[in-house]
Each structure stands twice: as structure tokens, then as C-alpha cells.
Short mmCIF file of C-alpha atoms in Angstrom, two decimals:
data_model
loop_
_atom_site.label_atom_id
_atom_site.label_comp_id
_atom_site.label_asym_id
_atom_site.label_seq_id
_atom_site.Cartn_x
_atom_site.Cartn_y
_atom_site.Cartn_z
CA MET W 1 -17.00 -29.56 -0.82
CA GLU W 2 -19.51 -28.61 -3.21
CA LYS W 3 -18.56 -30.77 -6.57
CA GLU W 4 -20.31 -28.83 -8.51
CA MET W 5 -19.32 -25.37 -7.86
CA THR W 6 -14.91 -26.43 -8.09
CA LYS W 7 -13.14 -27.92 -11.08
CA ASP W 8 -11.00 -31.05 -10.82
CA LEU W 9 -8.19 -30.35 -13.36
CA THR W 10 -6.61 -34.11 -13.51
CA ARG W 11 -8.95 -35.41 -15.73
CA GLY W 12 -9.82 -35.04 -19.48
CA VAL W 13 -8.34 -34.34 -22.35
CA PRO W 14 -4.87 -32.07 -21.23
CA TRP W 15 -5.29 -28.56 -23.76
CA LYS W 16 -8.65 -29.05 -23.27
CA VAL W 17 -9.36 -28.90 -19.73
CA ILE W 18 -6.49 -25.67 -19.50
CA ALA W 19 -8.15 -23.95 -21.93
CA LYS W 20 -11.35 -24.27 -20.65
CA PHE W 21 -10.19 -23.41 -17.30
CA SER W 22 -7.62 -20.22 -19.20
CA LEU W 23 -10.51 -18.57 -21.07
CA PRO W 24 -12.59 -17.13 -18.25
CA VAL W 25 -9.11 -15.76 -16.93
CA ILE W 26 -8.23 -14.68 -20.40
CA GLY W 27 -11.91 -13.24 -20.09
CA GLY W 28 -11.42 -11.09 -16.89
CA ASN W 29 -7.53 -9.65 -17.72
CA LEU W 30 -8.83 -7.98 -20.81
CA PHE W 31 -11.09 -6.32 -18.67
CA GLN W 32 -8.52 -5.45 -16.63
CA LEU W 33 -7.07 -4.19 -19.48
CA PHE W 34 -10.57 -2.51 -20.62
CA TYR W 35 -10.86 -0.41 -17.34
CA THR W 36 -6.55 0.17 -17.44
CA LEU W 37 -7.02 1.46 -21.05
CA ALA W 38 -10.19 3.48 -19.65
CA ASP W 39 -8.27 5.51 -17.78
CA THR W 40 -5.76 6.41 -19.74
CA ILE W 41 -8.25 6.63 -22.50
CA ILE W 42 -10.16 9.10 -20.07
CA VAL W 43 -7.19 11.12 -19.01
CA GLY W 44 -5.93 11.43 -22.19
CA ARG W 45 -8.35 12.53 -23.73
CA THR W 46 -10.29 14.95 -20.86
CA LEU W 47 -7.17 16.36 -19.43
CA GLY W 48 -4.45 15.81 -22.66
CA ALA W 49 -1.06 14.54 -22.75
CA GLN W 50 1.06 15.86 -19.61
CA ALA W 51 -1.90 14.44 -17.90
CA LEU W 52 -0.50 10.96 -20.03
CA ALA W 53 2.12 11.75 -18.59
CA ALA W 54 1.94 11.89 -15.42
CA VAL W 55 -0.48 8.72 -15.41
CA GLY W 56 2.25 6.55 -17.09
CA ALA W 57 4.80 8.10 -15.17
CA THR W 58 4.05 5.56 -12.31
CA ALA W 59 2.70 2.93 -14.47
CA THR W 60 5.57 1.16 -14.27
CA ILE W 61 5.88 1.18 -9.87
CA VAL W 62 2.35 0.22 -9.29
CA TYR W 63 3.29 -2.54 -11.85
CA PHE W 64 5.88 -3.18 -9.39
CA VAL W 65 3.79 -3.68 -6.39
CA LEU W 66 0.98 -5.38 -8.30
CA CYS W 67 3.32 -7.64 -8.94
CA PHE W 68 4.51 -8.69 -5.78
CA ILE W 69 0.61 -8.87 -4.46
CA GLN W 70 -0.08 -11.18 -7.40
CA GLY W 71 3.01 -13.64 -7.11
CA LEU W 72 2.20 -13.92 -3.34
CA THR W 73 -1.79 -14.63 -3.34
CA GLY W 74 -0.56 -16.50 -6.26
CA GLY W 75 2.13 -18.47 -4.06
CA PHE W 76 -1.35 -19.05 -1.58
CA GLY W 77 -3.35 -20.36 -4.92
CA ILE W 78 -0.62 -22.51 -5.84
CA LEU W 79 -0.35 -24.62 -1.85
CA LEU W 80 -4.82 -25.11 -1.93
CA GLY W 81 -4.40 -26.46 -5.16
CA GLN W 82 -2.16 -29.17 -4.56
CA ALA W 83 -4.01 -29.78 -1.20
CA PHE W 84 -7.49 -29.42 -3.27
CA GLY W 85 -5.70 -32.38 -5.25
CA ALA W 86 -4.89 -34.49 -3.41
CA LYS W 87 -8.07 -34.44 -1.44
CA ASN W 88 -7.00 -33.28 1.81
CA GLU W 89 -9.67 -30.94 3.51
CA ARG W 90 -7.55 -30.07 6.82
CA GLN W 91 -4.77 -28.51 4.55
CA MET W 92 -6.70 -26.62 2.26
CA LYS W 93 -8.42 -25.00 5.48
CA GLU W 94 -5.02 -24.46 7.19
CA SER W 95 -3.79 -22.97 3.58
CA VAL W 96 -7.12 -20.31 3.61
CA SER W 97 -6.66 -19.24 6.61
CA ALA W 98 -2.83 -18.91 6.18
CA SER W 99 -3.74 -16.66 3.10
CA TYR W 100 -5.93 -14.21 5.41
CA TRP W 101 -3.60 -13.44 7.81
CA ILE W 102 -0.46 -12.97 6.30
CA SER W 103 -2.62 -11.32 3.28
CA GLY W 104 -3.91 -8.85 6.43
CA LEU W 105 -0.88 -8.22 7.76
CA PHE W 106 0.94 -7.54 4.31
CA THR W 107 -1.16 -4.94 3.90
CA VAL W 108 -0.71 -3.06 6.76
CA PHE W 109 2.82 -2.82 5.88
CA SER W 110 2.63 -2.37 2.30
CA THR W 111 0.53 0.34 2.48
CA ILE W 112 2.46 2.63 5.50
CA LEU W 113 5.23 1.64 3.72
CA CYS W 114 4.54 2.56 -0.18
CA CYS W 115 2.77 5.58 0.98
CA SER W 116 5.94 6.98 2.18
CA LEU W 117 8.14 6.55 -0.19
CA VAL W 118 5.89 8.29 -3.03
CA ASN W 119 7.98 11.31 -3.16
CA GLY W 120 11.09 9.38 -3.25
CA ILE W 121 10.52 6.73 -6.45
CA LEU W 122 9.15 9.74 -8.13
CA ARG W 123 12.66 11.15 -7.93
CA ALA W 124 14.28 8.02 -8.48
CA LEU W 125 12.57 7.85 -11.62
CA ASN W 126 13.82 11.02 -12.96
CA THR W 127 9.57 12.35 -12.94
CA PRO W 128 9.83 15.44 -15.44
CA GLU W 129 8.89 18.70 -12.98
CA ASP W 130 5.77 19.43 -15.01
CA ILE W 131 4.56 16.64 -14.73
CA TYR W 132 5.78 15.67 -10.82
CA ASP W 133 2.64 17.10 -8.74
CA ARG W 134 -0.10 15.25 -10.87
CA ALA W 135 2.05 12.08 -10.22
CA TYR W 136 2.23 12.34 -6.99
CA ILE W 137 -1.67 12.74 -6.23
CA TYR W 138 -1.69 9.56 -8.81
CA LEU W 139 0.35 7.49 -6.81
CA PHE W 140 -0.13 7.89 -3.64
CA ILE W 141 -3.90 7.44 -3.89
CA ILE W 142 -3.49 3.99 -5.59
CA PHE W 143 -0.95 3.21 -2.94
CA ALA W 144 -3.61 4.02 -0.45
CA GLY W 145 -5.62 1.21 -1.85
CA ASN W 146 -3.33 -1.35 -1.52
CA GLY W 147 -6.05 -4.15 0.72
CA ALA W 148 -7.90 -4.06 -2.12
CA THR W 149 -5.86 -5.34 -3.96
CA VAL W 150 -4.34 -7.91 -1.84
CA PHE W 151 -7.66 -9.32 -1.64
CA TYR W 152 -9.59 -8.86 -4.46
CA ASN W 153 -6.02 -11.29 -5.94
CA LEU W 154 -6.01 -13.42 -3.13
CA ILE W 155 -9.94 -14.69 -3.59
CA SER W 156 -9.24 -15.10 -7.04
CA ASN W 157 -6.26 -17.15 -6.49
CA ILE W 158 -8.19 -19.03 -3.93
CA LEU W 159 -11.25 -19.44 -6.23
CA ARG W 160 -9.09 -20.07 -9.04
CA ALA W 161 -7.29 -22.94 -6.88
CA LEU W 162 -10.38 -24.70 -5.99
CA GLY W 163 -11.11 -24.84 -10.27
CA ASP W 164 -13.69 -21.80 -10.13
CA SER W 165 -11.71 -19.49 -12.87
CA ARG W 166 -15.37 -18.02 -13.95
CA THR W 167 -16.58 -16.19 -10.68
CA PRO W 168 -13.40 -14.17 -10.37
CA LEU W 169 -14.04 -13.62 -14.49
CA TYR W 170 -18.08 -12.05 -13.16
CA PHE W 171 -16.77 -9.24 -10.73
CA LEU W 172 -14.53 -7.98 -12.49
CA ILE W 173 -16.66 -7.50 -15.18
CA PHE W 174 -18.22 -5.53 -12.90
CA SER W 175 -14.90 -4.12 -11.30
CA SER W 176 -14.27 -2.43 -14.90
CA LEU W 177 -17.59 -1.15 -16.13
CA LEU W 178 -18.11 0.40 -12.33
CA ASN W 179 -14.21 2.13 -12.94
CA VAL W 180 -15.32 3.27 -16.06
CA VAL W 181 -18.66 5.37 -15.09
CA LEU W 182 -16.77 6.39 -11.89
CA ASP W 183 -13.81 7.86 -14.55
CA ILE W 184 -16.02 9.58 -15.71
CA VAL W 185 -18.00 10.90 -13.08
CA PHE W 186 -15.06 12.00 -11.28
CA ILE W 187 -13.35 13.51 -13.55
CA VAL W 188 -15.58 14.96 -15.90
CA PRO W 189 -18.04 17.41 -13.77
CA PHE W 190 -16.54 16.48 -10.10
CA GLY W 191 -13.44 18.36 -11.72
CA TRP W 192 -10.85 16.07 -9.94
CA ASP W 193 -7.92 15.94 -12.09
CA VAL W 194 -5.71 12.79 -12.61
CA ALA W 195 -6.76 11.72 -8.65
CA GLY W 196 -10.75 10.93 -9.52
CA ALA W 197 -8.86 8.79 -12.31
CA ALA W 198 -6.90 6.86 -9.45
CA TRP W 199 -9.70 6.83 -6.70
CA ALA W 200 -12.16 5.33 -9.71
CA THR W 201 -9.59 2.50 -9.86
CA VAL W 202 -9.34 1.96 -5.82
CA LEU W 203 -13.46 1.33 -5.25
CA SER W 204 -14.30 -0.05 -7.76
CA GLN W 205 -11.36 -2.95 -6.71
CA LEU W 206 -12.46 -2.57 -3.16
CA ILE W 207 -16.60 -3.15 -4.00
CA SER W 208 -15.46 -5.73 -6.26
CA ALA W 209 -13.51 -7.20 -3.78
CA VAL W 210 -16.06 -7.57 -0.71
CA LEU W 211 -17.88 -8.74 -3.52
CA CYS W 212 -16.42 -11.63 -4.42
CA ILE W 213 -14.73 -12.86 -0.77
CA LEU W 214 -18.84 -12.39 0.26
CA TYR W 215 -20.38 -14.56 -2.48
CA ALA W 216 -17.54 -17.05 -2.22
CA ASN W 217 -18.13 -17.65 1.49
CA LYS W 218 -21.03 -18.36 0.96
CA LYS W 219 -20.74 -20.38 -1.78
CA PHE W 220 -17.54 -22.77 -1.12
CA ALA W 221 -17.76 -24.64 2.53
CA VAL W 222 -13.99 -24.87 2.48
CA LEU W 223 -13.80 -21.38 3.55
CA HIS W 224 -15.98 -21.51 6.20
CA LEU W 225 -13.36 -21.85 9.28
CA THR W 226 -14.21 -22.57 12.97
CA ALA W 227 -12.15 -20.31 15.37
CA ARG W 228 -9.81 -23.06 15.91
CA GLU W 229 -9.25 -23.48 12.23
CA TRP W 230 -8.94 -19.12 12.06
CA ARG W 231 -5.80 -19.05 14.87
CA LEU W 232 -2.67 -18.14 13.69
CA GLN W 233 -0.81 -21.50 13.26
CA ARG W 234 2.85 -21.70 13.05
CA GLY W 235 3.33 -24.16 10.05
CA PRO W 236 0.67 -23.38 7.57
CA VAL W 237 2.18 -19.64 7.41
CA LEU W 238 5.88 -20.55 7.33
CA ARG W 239 4.69 -22.73 4.43
CA HIS W 240 3.30 -19.89 2.21
CA LEU W 241 5.67 -17.90 3.65
CA LYS W 242 8.22 -19.91 1.67
CA VAL W 243 6.31 -20.20 -1.25
CA GLY W 244 4.11 -17.21 -1.73
CA PHE W 245 7.26 -14.32 -0.95
CA PRO W 246 9.89 -15.81 -3.07
CA MET W 247 7.27 -15.74 -6.37
CA GLY W 248 6.22 -11.76 -4.45
CA PHE W 249 9.97 -11.18 -4.73
CA GLN W 250 10.32 -12.90 -8.92
CA MET W 251 7.43 -11.03 -10.03
CA SER W 252 8.59 -7.72 -8.32
CA VAL W 253 12.13 -7.88 -9.36
CA MET W 254 11.35 -8.64 -12.85
CA CYS W 255 9.09 -5.33 -12.85
CA ILE W 256 12.63 -3.54 -11.02
CA GLY W 257 13.93 -3.92 -14.48
CA GLN W 258 11.05 -2.64 -15.65
CA LEU W 259 11.58 0.51 -13.49
CA ALA W 260 14.70 0.74 -15.15
CA MET W 261 13.48 1.19 -18.34
CA GLN W 262 10.96 3.51 -17.43
CA ALA W 263 13.43 5.90 -15.57
CA ALA W 264 15.43 5.96 -19.10
CA VAL W 265 12.54 7.05 -21.07
CA ASN W 266 11.04 9.62 -18.74
CA ARG W 267 14.89 10.95 -19.14
CA ILE W 268 13.90 11.66 -22.76
CA GLY W 269 11.46 13.68 -21.95
CA THR W 270 7.58 14.13 -22.42
CA SER W 271 6.79 13.06 -25.50
CA ALA W 272 8.56 9.99 -25.31
CA ILE W 273 6.61 8.92 -21.53
CA ALA W 274 3.21 9.69 -23.79
CA GLY W 275 4.37 7.58 -26.66
CA TYR W 276 5.96 4.81 -24.50
CA THR W 277 3.07 5.07 -22.35
CA ALA W 278 0.29 4.56 -25.38
CA ALA W 279 2.42 1.71 -27.27
CA GLY W 280 3.13 0.03 -23.41
CA LYS W 281 -1.11 -0.13 -22.97
CA VAL W 282 -1.99 -1.85 -25.90
CA ASP W 283 1.29 -4.19 -25.38
CA GLN W 284 -0.19 -5.33 -22.32
CA LEU W 285 -3.22 -7.47 -24.43
CA ALA W 286 -0.86 -9.96 -24.79
CA VAL W 287 1.07 -10.19 -21.46
CA LEU W 288 -2.26 -10.06 -19.66
CA VAL W 289 -3.28 -13.57 -21.99
CA ASP W 290 -0.13 -14.89 -21.65
CA ASN W 291 -0.31 -13.86 -18.01
CA ALA W 292 -4.45 -16.23 -17.72
CA VAL W 293 -3.20 -18.76 -19.88
CA GLY W 294 -0.39 -19.07 -16.96
CA ILE W 295 -2.92 -18.70 -14.18
CA GLY W 296 -4.73 -22.31 -16.08
CA ILE W 297 -1.21 -24.04 -16.30
CA ALA W 298 -0.09 -22.95 -12.95
CA ASN W 299 -4.07 -23.94 -11.25
CA TYR W 300 -3.41 -27.42 -13.25
CA VAL W 301 0.48 -28.42 -12.86
CA ALA W 302 -0.45 -27.77 -9.06
CA GLN W 303 -4.04 -29.77 -8.83
CA ASN W 304 -2.15 -33.10 -11.18
CA PHE W 305 1.13 -32.11 -8.88
CA GLY W 306 -0.80 -33.47 -5.75
CA ALA W 307 -2.90 -36.37 -7.34
CA GLY W 308 0.76 -37.18 -8.46
CA LYS W 309 0.37 -37.44 -11.94
CA MET W 310 3.48 -36.37 -13.48
CA GLU W 311 3.18 -37.72 -17.30
CA ARG W 312 0.15 -35.28 -17.31
CA ILE W 313 1.42 -32.23 -15.65
CA ARG W 314 4.42 -32.73 -18.77
CA LYS W 315 1.31 -33.00 -22.16
CA GLY W 316 -0.15 -30.44 -20.39
CA VAL W 317 2.50 -27.56 -20.37
CA TRP W 318 3.73 -28.83 -23.85
CA HIS W 319 0.07 -28.45 -24.67
CA CYS W 320 -0.12 -25.08 -23.16
CA PHE W 321 2.80 -23.21 -25.38
CA LEU W 322 1.88 -24.60 -28.41
CA MET W 323 -1.77 -22.57 -27.78
CA LEU W 324 0.04 -19.81 -27.17
CA THR W 325 2.24 -19.94 -29.26
CA LEU W 326 -0.84 -19.46 -31.69
CA LEU W 327 -1.97 -16.83 -29.58
CA ASN W 328 0.62 -14.76 -30.18
CA PHE W 329 1.29 -14.64 -33.62
CA ALA W 330 -2.20 -13.25 -33.90
CA MET W 331 -2.14 -11.15 -31.20
CA GLY W 332 1.26 -9.96 -32.64
CA ALA W 333 -0.47 -9.66 -35.75
CA LEU W 334 -3.16 -7.55 -34.43
CA LEU W 335 -1.00 -4.80 -33.22
CA LEU W 336 1.79 -4.12 -35.60
CA ALA W 337 -1.73 -4.21 -38.44
CA GLY W 338 -3.21 -1.81 -36.15
CA GLN W 339 -0.21 0.14 -34.38
CA SER W 340 -1.03 3.94 -36.21
CA GLN W 341 -3.98 4.16 -34.47
CA VAL W 342 -2.94 3.45 -30.71
CA VAL W 343 -1.49 6.60 -30.13
CA PRO W 344 -4.84 8.31 -31.29
CA LEU W 345 -7.11 6.44 -28.94
CA PHE W 346 -5.12 8.06 -26.27
CA VAL W 347 -4.26 11.12 -26.95
CA THR W 348 -6.26 14.15 -29.42
CA ASP W 349 -4.45 15.58 -32.02
CA PRO W 350 -0.77 14.13 -30.88
CA THR W 351 2.30 15.14 -32.65
CA ALA W 352 4.58 13.14 -35.34
CA GLU W 353 7.45 12.03 -32.18
CA ILE W 354 4.66 10.28 -29.83
CA MET W 355 3.40 8.27 -32.52
CA ALA W 356 7.27 8.03 -33.61
CA TYR W 357 8.30 6.41 -30.29
CA SER W 358 4.71 4.51 -29.77
CA ARG W 359 5.70 2.86 -33.49
CA ASP W 360 8.99 1.91 -32.40
CA TYR W 361 7.82 0.34 -29.37
CA LEU W 362 5.69 -2.06 -30.69
CA TYR W 363 8.10 -2.58 -33.61
CA VAL W 364 10.72 -3.81 -31.40
CA ILE W 365 8.94 -5.81 -29.10
CA VAL W 366 6.00 -7.72 -30.94
CA PRO W 367 8.07 -9.69 -32.98
CA PHE W 368 9.51 -11.14 -30.05
CA TYR W 369 5.78 -12.61 -28.52
CA LEU W 370 6.91 -16.22 -29.01
CA PHE W 371 9.60 -16.38 -26.39
CA LEU W 372 7.30 -14.88 -23.57
CA GLY W 373 4.84 -17.51 -24.17
CA ALA W 374 7.34 -20.19 -22.96
CA LEU W 375 9.49 -17.74 -20.18
CA MET W 376 5.55 -18.26 -19.27
CA VAL W 377 4.59 -21.46 -19.27
CA TYR W 378 8.05 -22.79 -18.13
CA ARG W 379 8.32 -21.23 -15.78
CA THR W 380 4.69 -21.06 -14.18
CA ALA W 381 5.57 -24.96 -14.58
CA ILE W 382 8.56 -25.13 -12.74
CA GLN W 383 6.96 -22.92 -10.15
CA SER W 384 3.71 -25.04 -9.70
CA VAL W 385 6.10 -27.98 -8.77
CA GLY W 386 7.23 -26.58 -5.43
CA ASN W 387 10.89 -25.12 -7.32
CA THR W 388 11.28 -21.71 -6.28
CA TRP W 389 14.98 -21.23 -6.75
CA ALA W 390 15.09 -21.59 -10.40
CA PRO W 391 12.45 -18.87 -11.63
CA PHE W 392 13.96 -16.33 -9.10
CA ALA W 393 17.51 -16.98 -10.55
CA ALA W 394 15.52 -16.93 -13.99
CA CYS W 395 13.99 -12.93 -12.83
CA ILE W 396 17.70 -12.13 -11.83
CA ILE W 397 18.95 -12.94 -15.32
CA GLU W 398 15.55 -11.13 -16.22
CA LEU W 399 17.40 -7.96 -14.34
CA ALA W 400 20.28 -7.83 -15.28
CA ALA W 401 19.44 -8.09 -19.09
CA ARG W 402 16.71 -5.15 -18.50
CA VAL W 403 19.17 -2.65 -16.79
CA LEU W 404 22.04 -3.79 -19.66
CA CYS W 405 19.65 -2.38 -22.26
CA ALA W 406 18.45 0.59 -20.80
CA GLY W 407 21.36 1.56 -18.57
CA VAL W 408 23.95 0.79 -20.87
CA MET W 409 22.77 0.16 -23.94
CA SER W 410 20.49 2.97 -24.31
CA VAL W 411 23.86 5.47 -24.42
CA SER W 412 25.43 4.66 -27.73
CA PHE W 413 21.62 3.42 -29.49
CA GLY W 414 19.03 5.53 -27.71
CA TYR W 415 15.31 4.73 -27.48
CA LYS W 416 15.19 1.71 -29.08
CA ALA W 417 17.64 -0.31 -26.77
CA ILE W 418 15.66 0.42 -24.24
CA CYS W 419 12.07 -1.07 -26.11
CA PHE W 420 15.03 -4.36 -26.64
CA ALA W 421 15.25 -4.88 -22.70
CA THR W 422 12.20 -6.79 -22.10
CA PRO W 423 12.53 -9.24 -25.22
CA PHE W 424 16.35 -9.47 -24.25
CA ALA W 425 15.29 -10.29 -20.61
CA TRP W 426 12.65 -12.74 -21.80
CA MET W 427 15.32 -14.96 -24.03
CA THR W 428 18.10 -14.78 -21.71
CA ALA W 429 15.64 -16.56 -18.71
CA LEU W 430 14.83 -19.04 -21.26
CA CYS W 431 18.20 -19.99 -21.12
CA LEU W 432 17.97 -21.09 -17.52
CA LEU W 433 14.42 -22.20 -17.27
CA ILE W 434 14.14 -24.68 -20.20
CA PRO W 435 17.17 -26.64 -19.26
CA VAL W 436 15.92 -26.37 -15.76
CA TYR W 437 12.37 -27.76 -16.65
CA ILE W 438 13.98 -31.10 -18.61
CA SER W 439 15.50 -32.43 -15.87
CA LEU W 440 12.20 -31.69 -13.34
CA CYS W 441 10.58 -33.80 -15.69
CA ARG W 442 13.09 -36.75 -16.00
CA GLY W 443 13.12 -36.41 -12.41
CA LEU W 444 9.32 -36.10 -11.47
CA LEU W 445 8.62 -39.05 -14.09
CA ASN W 446 11.99 -41.21 -13.22
CA PRO W 447 12.27 -40.32 -9.40
CA GLY W 448 14.81 -43.20 -8.63
CA LYS W 449 17.06 -41.68 -11.13
CA GLY W 450 16.57 -38.00 -10.54
#
């Protein structure tokens, strides 16, 4: 095992260790946001508001699939991190093998299923007829590239489990810049419309995934498996399915609520979709930063749990919560101060109606970022010690809260109720997660009493 390449998170001051690990992940997530923004800006400013709405109308279902993939591969990373913390090389190799097998089979299944359901998905989301054809083309191409998404996220989570959060950043920067170049080439001179944006996203991520896998195999001995180690083994596969699939379902269940919100917005019309899409893109700044710190705490907790350092877990989680609170306050202030510039970033000469929908979204959701940070920290910490039922139950609560606001309360209170669905979901989920985390801490620190 290459000690200079891996990072032991079981030593050092907790907040410094987590911050140092999380910074490259934050950078990577910001570049991920950069290239999704580039998609949206180039589409909106070169093809117009209808094309922007077509891409925006598919955003939630694309995020739904991405969430499952991130949850699935993130679960694999937790098991690898626990093995790394315990310094068990045999289990590490078993984890890598099982992860690749499951990811390959899942890629085949998910690509066939998703591509066959595009028409039904868009109809269920109440996609307006004036943008339907463009939305169909964009979504089909994105789904056809599921394999690139699966394996990029898998290798990134494997590297992070080994303590290397820098390599995924470097390849994501490369992918982001390539995506922007391909966006411009495919949309402007090639004239491929929204299909160009979709192909740019798929190809840039595919190339990045291949290069990242080649680099990781060269640098990490634990990824060098013999023919015997590559064999499909029932025990490791079942362990990974037991952790990965609940996490994938958990994250995708969260997105079902967002699908209900998208469907409610789609019923309002194209202007609402455009404003909602623009505001949602910049709102992703906070979500991606919180997710990045969540990845940091996940790997920190997994390694320390494997090493049996329970008090260190408790300190690290508290430090992480304080860091995210400060970050979310700063990001919220930035977004509210610059909210009038959000829509013009995406659409040339936007209407007052589109501007109003974007402004209302940010004014409703930004003041509740504190709860987003708390949700990310406590849910991830609970997952990383092997508890999957509580985070999944919390996601069911989130789903119910989102559907209640988007599908029921919006009838009386309109668009603002749809926007409030997200912070309402955060708060209700925390009502379960915080007591569970306190109980787990007591049990882990005092196993004879827990």
C-alpha cells in the first residue's frame, strides 16, 4: 500500500484533517457546478429560453439517477474506507473487486431501463409540448451515458476512501474544461442544439472516467487484482449490496420529492421552469459545498470507525457542523446579494416574470441553509458507522414533506409553497436524525450500555 499516496484520517486535529481532505472535494464539486452552469448558460444564451426550459425540465430526473449512482458508489467507498482504517488489505481488495462487478452490471441494467422510460418520464413530469421534443433528445442522450457517470463516481469514491481527494479533483477540472469546449463546438458550429449539450456532458465525463481509472491503477497497489481476486465472490458482493443499494435508494428517494416539485413547476408554464432552473443552478453552489464536506466526514468517520476511535468520530462530526454553518452563512449572503444577476447569466433579455420566479426561489430557500448543513453532517455520519435504516427513514420523511408542500400546499399557496418544500424537508428529516445520532454516540462510546 503506497503510504505517500493514501491519507490516514485517524490521526491529527479532526477539523484540520476534515478541512484538508474536503477542500479538493469542494473544488471538484465547484468545477462540477461550473460545467453544469456552462451547459445552461450556453444553451440559454445561444438557443433561447425554450431550450433552457427543455434542459431544465429534465434536470430533476437526471439528478435522480445521479443521486442513486452517487449513493451506490458512496456506500462501496464506506466499506473500503472501513477496511483501510482497519489496515486489512485482503478486505480492501475484495471491496474493490465487488465494487467493479456490481457497477458493471448496474450500468447495463440502468442504461437499458432509463432509455426505455424517457417518454413516460417526460409525460409524468407534465413537460409542456413546446419543449417536449428537445427535452426527449437531451434526456435520452444523458441516460445513454450512464456508464460514464457510474465509473467516474466509483473510482472517485475508491480514491477518497483511500484518503486521496486530490486526484478526482484534477480529472474533474479536466472534464469541466473539456465540457465547455465541446458545448461550444457542438452547439455553435455543429448546430446540434440541446443534443450538443448532452453529448458534451457524456463525452467529457467518459474521457475523464477512463483517464482517472488508468491513473489510479498505476498509482495504487491495492487496485492491482489477480485473476483469483477478480472472481465474483458472494460474501463481499452481498456486503456491498447491503450498504450501497440502501444508500442509493435513500438518495434517489430524496429526488422523488424533487420530481414532485419539478412536476408542480412544469404545470405553471415555461417562464416558471426557466426561472426555477436558473435559481436552482446557483442554489447548487451551497448544495455541492455541503455535499463535499459530507464526503469528507463520510471518509473520516468510516476510517475512524474501522480503527475503533469512537470519541474521535464525535469530535470530528461537531467540528464539521461548525465549519458548514460558517460556509453556508457566507454562501447564503452571497446568493441573496447577487440574486438580481442570476437569470441574466442564463437568458438574454429575460422577462420580468422569469426574474420574479428566480428571486422568489432564492428568498425562500437560502435562509434555511443551516438545516442543510446539519442534515448533511448527521446523515452521513450515521451512514458511515453502518446504520442504513435511519438515513433511509429520514429520506422517506423528506419525500413526504416535499410532496405535501409541492402537491398539496401549492394548491393554496402557489409557487412559494413549492420552493418551501425543500427546507421543510430538511427540517423534518433532522427531527429523526439528530436523536438517532445522539443515541448512536452513546452506544459507541459506552458499548456495554448501548
